[in-house]
Amino acid sequence: MRLVEHPILQFQRGRRVMFTFDGEPVEAYEGETIAAALHAAGIRILSRTRSGAPRGLFCAIGKCSSCLMTVDGTPNVKSCVTPVRDGMVVESQTGPGRLNPDFRPQRAPARTLGAQVAIVGGGPAGLSAAQTLLEHGVRPVLVDENPHPGGQLVKQTHKFFGSRAERAGTRGVTIARELISRVRDEVELLSQAQALGLYEDGSGRTLVVAHGRRLTLIRSPYLIAATGAEERFL
Ligand code: FES
Protein backbone atom coordinates (compact mmCIF):
# COMPACT_ATOMS: atom_id res chain seq x y z
CA MET A 1 0.00 0.00 0.00
CA ARG A 2 1.21 3.50 -0.80
CA LEU A 3 -0.09 6.69 0.75
CA VAL A 4 -1.27 9.06 -1.94
CA GLU A 5 -2.62 11.73 0.39
CA HIS A 6 -1.39 12.96 3.74
CA PRO A 7 -2.76 15.81 5.85
CA ILE A 8 0.70 17.36 6.32
CA LEU A 9 3.02 16.05 3.61
CA GLN A 10 2.81 16.10 -0.16
CA PHE A 11 4.02 13.21 -2.29
CA GLN A 12 5.18 13.38 -5.84
CA ARG A 13 5.32 10.02 -7.54
CA GLY A 14 8.37 9.56 -9.75
CA ARG A 15 8.95 7.38 -12.80
CA ARG A 16 8.09 3.69 -12.46
CA VAL A 17 11.15 1.46 -12.08
CA MET A 18 11.77 -2.22 -11.37
CA PHE A 19 14.29 -3.90 -9.09
CA THR A 20 14.67 -7.40 -7.71
CA PHE A 21 14.36 -8.56 -4.11
CA ASP A 22 15.82 -12.01 -3.48
CA GLY A 23 15.40 -12.69 -7.17
CA GLU A 24 11.76 -11.56 -7.44
CA PRO A 25 10.79 -8.42 -9.40
CA VAL A 26 9.42 -5.51 -7.37
CA GLU A 27 7.79 -2.36 -8.71
CA ALA A 28 8.84 1.02 -7.32
CA TYR A 29 8.81 4.71 -8.12
CA GLU A 30 11.84 6.94 -8.36
CA GLY A 31 12.25 8.91 -5.18
CA GLU A 32 11.16 6.04 -2.95
CA THR A 33 13.60 4.27 -0.70
CA ILE A 34 14.20 0.53 -1.05
CA ALA A 35 12.47 -0.19 2.26
CA ALA A 36 9.44 1.96 1.34
CA ALA A 37 9.04 0.15 -1.98
CA LEU A 38 9.33 -3.24 -0.27
CA HIS A 39 6.74 -2.24 2.32
CA ALA A 40 4.42 -1.11 -0.46
CA ALA A 41 4.87 -4.59 -1.95
CA GLY A 42 3.92 -6.18 1.39
CA ILE A 43 7.47 -7.19 2.34
CA ARG A 44 8.15 -6.38 5.99
CA ILE A 45 11.15 -8.57 6.86
CA LEU A 46 14.28 -6.98 5.44
CA SER A 47 16.98 -8.93 7.25
CA ARG A 48 17.57 -11.36 10.09
CA THR A 49 19.84 -11.37 13.10
CA ARG A 50 22.49 -14.06 13.51
CA SER A 51 19.95 -16.05 15.54
CA GLY A 52 17.36 -15.75 12.78
CA ALA A 53 15.09 -13.14 14.39
CA PRO A 54 13.36 -10.95 11.80
CA ARG A 55 14.38 -7.29 11.42
CA GLY A 56 12.46 -4.58 9.64
CA LEU A 57 11.95 -0.83 9.58
CA PHE A 58 12.54 0.80 12.95
CA CYS A 59 13.75 4.39 12.84
CA ALA A 60 13.22 4.78 9.07
CA ILE A 61 15.72 7.65 8.91
CA GLY A 62 19.05 5.87 8.76
CA LYS A 63 19.79 6.02 12.47
CA CYS A 64 19.81 2.37 13.51
CA SER A 65 20.78 -0.89 11.86
CA SER A 66 17.42 -2.59 11.58
CA CYS A 67 17.03 -2.39 7.81
CA LEU A 68 20.46 -3.48 6.58
CA MET A 69 20.34 -5.27 3.24
CA THR A 70 22.73 -6.30 0.51
CA VAL A 71 22.40 -4.03 -2.52
CA ASP A 72 24.19 -4.72 -5.80
CA GLY A 73 26.63 -6.93 -3.91
CA THR A 74 27.37 -4.44 -1.12
CA PRO A 75 26.24 -5.66 2.33
CA ASN A 76 24.96 -3.50 5.21
CA VAL A 77 23.21 -0.88 3.09
CA LYS A 78 20.59 1.09 5.03
CA SER A 79 17.57 0.37 2.89
CA CYS A 80 15.38 2.96 4.63
CA VAL A 81 17.44 5.85 3.25
CA THR A 82 18.75 4.38 0.01
CA PRO A 83 16.71 5.40 -3.03
CA VAL A 84 15.63 2.67 -5.43
CA ARG A 85 17.17 2.58 -8.87
CA ASP A 86 16.00 0.78 -11.95
CA GLY A 87 17.66 -2.63 -12.19
CA MET A 88 18.95 -2.71 -8.61
CA VAL A 89 19.59 -6.13 -7.09
CA VAL A 90 18.44 -6.16 -3.45
CA GLU A 91 18.90 -9.13 -1.14
CA SER A 92 17.93 -9.78 2.46
CA GLN A 93 20.86 -10.61 4.69
CA THR A 94 21.50 -12.51 7.89
CA GLY A 95 23.70 -11.04 10.60
CA PRO A 96 26.50 -8.81 9.38
CA GLY A 97 26.14 -9.94 5.77
CA ARG A 98 28.90 -11.25 3.57
CA LEU A 99 31.16 -9.46 1.19
CA ASN A 100 31.87 -11.49 -1.90
CA PRO A 101 35.70 -11.72 -1.95
CA ASP A 102 35.61 -11.30 -5.73
CA PHE A 103 33.51 -8.13 -5.50
CA ARG A 104 35.44 -5.14 -6.82
CA PRO A 105 33.52 -1.88 -6.48
CA GLN A 106 34.24 0.59 -9.24
CA ARG A 107 35.88 3.60 -7.70
CA ALA A 108 36.72 6.89 -9.35
CA PRO A 109 39.94 8.68 -8.34
CA ALA A 110 39.70 10.70 -5.12
CA ARG A 111 39.14 14.43 -5.37
CA THR A 112 40.31 17.15 -3.01
CA LEU A 113 38.12 19.98 -1.82
CA GLY A 114 39.19 23.05 0.14
CA ALA A 115 36.83 24.51 2.75
CA GLN A 116 37.00 27.13 5.47
CA VAL A 117 34.87 24.88 7.69
CA ALA A 118 33.60 21.32 7.24
CA ILE A 119 30.36 20.31 8.95
CA VAL A 120 29.46 16.65 9.44
CA GLY A 121 25.71 16.19 9.83
CA GLY A 122 22.88 17.90 7.97
CA GLY A 123 20.28 17.82 10.73
CA PRO A 124 19.05 20.85 12.67
CA ALA A 125 22.41 21.41 14.40
CA GLY A 126 24.46 21.14 11.20
CA LEU A 127 22.08 23.33 9.22
CA SER A 128 21.98 25.93 12.01
CA ALA A 129 25.78 25.93 12.16
CA ALA A 130 25.90 26.45 8.39
CA GLN A 131 23.45 29.33 8.64
CA THR A 132 25.48 31.04 11.38
CA LEU A 133 28.70 30.62 9.41
CA LEU A 134 27.10 32.08 6.28
CA GLU A 135 25.90 35.07 8.30
CA HIS A 136 29.57 35.66 9.15
CA GLY A 137 30.75 35.32 5.58
CA VAL A 138 32.09 31.77 5.92
CA ARG A 139 31.01 29.23 3.30
CA PRO A 140 31.15 25.70 4.72
CA VAL A 141 31.05 22.25 3.16
CA LEU A 142 28.23 20.18 4.65
CA VAL A 143 28.49 16.39 4.69
CA ASP A 144 25.31 14.39 5.27
CA GLU A 145 24.68 10.67 4.97
CA ASN A 146 21.03 10.92 3.96
CA PRO A 147 19.64 11.66 0.49
CA HIS A 148 18.14 14.91 1.82
CA PRO A 149 19.28 17.16 4.68
CA GLY A 150 17.05 17.79 7.69
CA GLY A 151 18.03 14.90 9.95
CA GLN A 152 15.33 13.71 12.30
CA LEU A 153 13.17 16.75 11.55
CA VAL A 154 12.05 15.12 8.32
CA LYS A 155 9.90 12.63 10.23
CA GLN A 156 8.52 15.11 12.75
CA THR A 157 5.14 16.08 11.39
CA HIS A 158 3.95 17.09 14.87
CA LYS A 159 4.16 20.61 16.22
CA PHE A 160 6.99 21.31 18.61
CA PHE A 161 6.11 21.97 22.22
CA GLY A 162 7.95 23.91 24.93
CA SER A 163 9.23 27.42 24.53
CA ARG A 164 8.33 29.78 21.70
CA ALA A 165 12.01 30.66 21.33
CA GLU A 166 12.59 27.02 20.39
CA ARG A 167 9.88 27.03 17.72
CA ALA A 168 6.99 25.72 19.83
CA GLY A 169 3.89 25.36 17.65
CA THR A 170 5.89 24.73 14.45
CA ARG A 171 6.12 21.33 12.79
CA GLY A 172 9.54 19.70 12.55
CA VAL A 173 9.18 19.25 8.79
CA THR A 174 8.50 22.99 8.46
CA ILE A 175 11.59 23.86 10.49
CA ALA A 176 13.66 21.56 8.27
CA ARG A 177 12.30 23.20 5.13
CA GLU A 178 13.11 26.67 6.48
CA LEU A 179 16.63 25.76 7.57
CA ILE A 180 17.39 24.10 4.25
CA SER A 181 16.08 27.03 2.22
CA ARG A 182 18.33 29.43 4.16
CA VAL A 183 21.55 27.60 3.33
CA ARG A 184 20.84 25.51 0.23
CA ASP A 185 22.20 27.92 -2.36
CA GLU A 186 25.37 28.81 -0.51
CA VAL A 187 26.81 25.73 1.14
CA GLU A 188 28.50 22.94 -0.74
CA LEU A 189 26.32 19.98 0.21
CA LEU A 190 27.57 16.40 -0.10
CA SER A 191 24.50 14.16 0.36
CA GLN A 192 24.63 10.39 0.79
CA ALA A 193 28.18 10.88 2.00
CA GLN A 194 29.85 9.21 4.98
CA ALA A 195 32.63 10.85 6.96
CA LEU A 196 35.23 8.11 7.44
CA GLY A 197 37.96 9.82 9.42
CA LEU A 198 39.89 12.97 10.22
CA TYR A 199 43.61 12.92 9.56
CA GLU A 200 46.26 15.42 10.45
CA ASP A 201 49.70 15.92 9.01
CA GLY A 202 52.21 18.73 8.92
CA SER A 203 50.19 20.62 6.31
CA GLY A 204 46.81 20.55 8.08
CA ARG A 205 43.68 18.45 8.53
CA THR A 206 41.89 16.28 6.05
CA LEU A 207 38.39 14.92 6.47
CA VAL A 208 37.99 11.79 4.36
CA VAL A 209 34.48 11.28 3.01
CA ALA A 210 33.02 8.42 0.97
CA HIS A 211 30.76 10.09 -1.56
CA GLY A 212 29.28 8.18 -4.45
CA ARG A 213 31.92 6.09 -6.12
CA ARG A 214 34.87 8.00 -4.83
CA LEU A 215 36.58 9.45 -1.80
CA THR A 216 36.46 13.19 -1.27
CA LEU A 217 39.31 14.67 0.76
CA ILE A 218 38.17 17.87 2.44
CA ARG A 219 41.06 20.06 3.47
CA SER A 220 39.73 22.30 6.20
CA PRO A 221 41.25 23.79 9.36
CA TYR A 222 37.95 23.51 11.24
CA LEU A 223 35.44 20.71 11.69
CA ILE A 224 32.00 20.90 13.29
CA ALA A 225 30.65 17.49 14.32
CA ALA A 226 26.85 17.74 14.30
CA THR A 227 26.08 14.06 14.07
CA GLY A 228 23.01 14.18 16.31
CA ALA A 229 21.36 11.34 18.16
CA GLU A 230 20.37 7.85 17.21
CA GLU A 231 18.56 4.92 18.73
CA ARG A 232 20.72 2.35 20.46
CA PHE A 233 19.64 -1.24 20.46
CA LEU A 234 19.97 -3.20 23.68
S1 FES B 1 15.34 1.51 9.91
FE1 FES B 1 16.92 1.98 8.52
S2 FES B 1 18.53 2.72 9.74
FE2 FES B 1 16.87 2.44 11.12
XYZ file of C-alpha atoms and ligand atoms in Angstrom:
238
model
C 0.000 0.000 0.000
C 1.215 3.504 -0.796
C -0.086 6.694 0.750
C -1.274 9.060 -1.936
C -2.619 11.726 0.390
C -1.393 12.958 3.736
C -2.764 15.814 5.847
C 0.700 17.359 6.317
C 3.021 16.054 3.613
C 2.815 16.096 -0.158
C 4.016 13.210 -2.286
C 5.183 13.375 -5.845
C 5.319 10.015 -7.541
C 8.367 9.558 -9.754
C 8.949 7.375 -12.802
C 8.087 3.692 -12.463
C 11.146 1.461 -12.080
C 11.775 -2.221 -11.367
C 14.292 -3.904 -9.093
C 14.670 -7.404 -7.710
C 14.356 -8.561 -4.115
C 15.817 -12.013 -3.479
C 15.397 -12.692 -7.172
C 11.764 -11.557 -7.445
C 10.787 -8.423 -9.402
C 9.417 -5.508 -7.369
C 7.793 -2.356 -8.709
C 8.841 1.016 -7.322
C 8.810 4.709 -8.121
C 11.842 6.940 -8.363
C 12.253 8.914 -5.178
C 11.160 6.036 -2.954
C 13.601 4.266 -0.700
C 14.198 0.532 -1.050
C 12.466 -0.187 2.263
C 9.443 1.958 1.337
C 9.036 0.152 -1.984
C 9.334 -3.236 -0.268
C 6.739 -2.239 2.316
C 4.425 -1.114 -0.460
C 4.871 -4.589 -1.950
C 3.919 -6.181 1.391
C 7.474 -7.195 2.341
C 8.152 -6.384 5.995
C 11.148 -8.567 6.855
C 14.282 -6.980 5.445
C 16.983 -8.926 7.247
C 17.568 -11.358 10.094
C 19.841 -11.373 13.101
C 22.486 -14.065 13.512
C 19.952 -16.055 15.540
C 17.364 -15.749 12.775
C 15.092 -13.136 14.392
C 13.358 -10.948 11.799
C 14.380 -7.291 11.418
C 12.461 -4.576 9.637
C 11.950 -0.831 9.578
C 12.537 0.797 12.947
C 13.745 4.390 12.838
C 13.216 4.784 9.068
C 15.717 7.655 8.912
C 19.052 5.869 8.758
C 19.790 6.019 12.472
C 19.813 2.366 13.505
C 20.777 -0.889 11.856
C 17.416 -2.585 11.579
C 17.026 -2.394 7.810
C 20.459 -3.484 6.582
C 20.340 -5.271 3.238
C 22.733 -6.296 0.508
C 22.403 -4.034 -2.522
C 24.191 -4.722 -5.796
C 26.632 -6.928 -3.905
C 27.367 -4.442 -1.116
C 26.244 -5.661 2.334
C 24.964 -3.501 5.207
C 23.210 -0.885 3.091
C 20.586 1.091 5.028
C 17.573 0.370 2.886
C 15.382 2.962 4.630
C 17.442 5.853 3.253
C 18.748 4.379 0.013
C 16.709 5.401 -3.025
C 15.629 2.668 -5.435
C 17.173 2.581 -8.871
C 15.995 0.777 -11.952
C 17.660 -2.634 -12.192
C 18.949 -2.706 -8.607
C 19.589 -6.127 -7.089
C 18.439 -6.162 -3.452
C 18.900 -9.132 -1.141
C 17.927 -9.779 2.455
C 20.863 -10.609 4.689
C 21.503 -12.509 7.894
C 23.696 -11.042 10.603
C 26.496 -8.812 9.379
C 26.144 -9.936 5.767
C 28.896 -11.246 3.571
C 31.156 -9.456 1.191
C 31.875 -11.493 -1.896
C 35.704 -11.721 -1.954
C 35.611 -11.302 -5.730
C 33.512 -8.134 -5.502
C 35.443 -5.142 -6.821
C 33.525 -1.884 -6.478
C 34.239 0.590 -9.245
C 35.884 3.597 -7.702
C 36.719 6.893 -9.351
C 39.936 8.677 -8.336
C 39.703 10.697 -5.117
C 39.138 14.427 -5.366
C 40.305 17.145 -3.006
C 38.124 19.980 -1.818
C 39.188 23.049 0.142
C 36.828 24.514 2.751
C 37.000 27.131 5.466
C 34.871 24.881 7.686
C 33.596 21.325 7.241
C 30.359 20.308 8.947
C 29.461 16.652 9.440
C 25.714 16.187 9.826
C 22.882 17.898 7.967
C 20.278 17.819 10.726
C 19.050 20.855 12.666
C 22.413 21.406 14.398
C 24.460 21.136 11.203
C 22.076 23.330 9.219
C 21.982 25.929 12.010
C 25.783 25.931 12.164
C 25.900 26.445 8.392
C 23.453 29.325 8.638
C 25.481 31.038 11.376
C 28.702 30.619 9.406
C 27.096 32.082 6.284
C 25.897 35.074 8.302
C 29.565 35.658 9.154
C 30.747 35.324 5.584
C 32.085 31.772 5.920
C 31.009 29.231 3.304
C 31.146 25.695 4.718
C 31.050 22.251 3.162
C 28.227 20.181 4.651
C 28.493 16.386 4.690
C 25.312 14.390 5.271
C 24.677 10.667 4.971
C 21.031 10.917 3.958
C 19.640 11.661 0.486
C 18.139 14.912 1.818
C 19.281 17.156 4.678
C 17.046 17.791 7.689
C 18.029 14.897 9.946
C 15.328 13.706 12.301
C 13.174 16.753 11.553
C 12.052 15.115 8.316
C 9.899 12.626 10.231
C 8.524 15.111 12.749
C 5.139 16.077 11.394
C 3.947 17.089 14.867
C 4.163 20.612 16.216
C 6.991 21.310 18.613
C 6.110 21.975 22.220
C 7.950 23.908 24.930
C 9.232 27.420 24.526
C 8.329 29.775 21.696
C 12.007 30.660 21.332
C 12.589 27.018 20.394
C 9.876 27.026 17.720
C 6.986 25.719 19.832
C 3.895 25.363 17.649
C 5.889 24.733 14.451
C 6.121 21.331 12.791
C 9.542 19.696 12.550
C 9.178 19.254 8.786
C 8.497 22.989 8.457
C 11.592 23.855 10.495
C 13.657 21.560 8.272
C 12.303 23.204 5.129
C 13.106 26.675 6.476
C 16.626 25.761 7.574
C 17.389 24.104 4.248
C 16.077 27.032 2.223
C 18.331 29.429 4.161
C 21.549 27.603 3.334
C 20.843 25.509 0.226
C 22.204 27.922 -2.364
C 25.372 28.808 -0.511
C 26.813 25.727 1.140
C 28.500 22.939 -0.743
C 26.323 19.980 0.215
C 27.572 16.397 -0.099
C 24.505 14.164 0.360
C 24.630 10.388 0.789
C 28.177 10.877 1.999
C 29.847 9.210 4.979
C 32.628 10.849 6.957
C 35.232 8.113 7.436
C 37.962 9.820 9.419
C 39.890 12.972 10.221
C 43.610 12.921 9.556
C 46.258 15.422 10.449
C 49.700 15.915 9.012
C 52.215 18.734 8.916
C 50.192 20.619 6.313
C 46.806 20.549 8.076
C 43.685 18.455 8.534
C 41.888 16.283 6.045
C 38.387 14.924 6.470
C 37.987 11.787 4.361
C 34.478 11.281 3.013
C 33.018 8.424 0.975
C 30.760 10.091 -1.565
C 29.279 8.177 -4.447
C 31.917 6.094 -6.116
C 34.875 8.002 -4.833
C 36.582 9.450 -1.797
C 36.463 13.193 -1.267
C 39.311 14.667 0.762
C 38.169 17.869 2.439
C 41.057 20.061 3.467
C 39.731 22.304 6.204
C 41.245 23.793 9.363
C 37.948 23.507 11.236
C 35.438 20.706 11.692
C 32.003 20.897 13.285
C 30.652 17.488 14.321
C 26.851 17.736 14.304
C 26.080 14.061 14.066
C 23.012 14.183 16.313
C 21.361 11.342 18.156
C 20.372 7.849 17.210
C 18.558 4.920 18.732
C 20.720 2.354 20.462
C 19.642 -1.245 20.458
C 19.968 -3.195 23.683
S 15.341 1.507 9.910
Fe 16.924 1.979 8.520
S 18.529 2.719 9.739
Fe 16.868 2.440 11.123
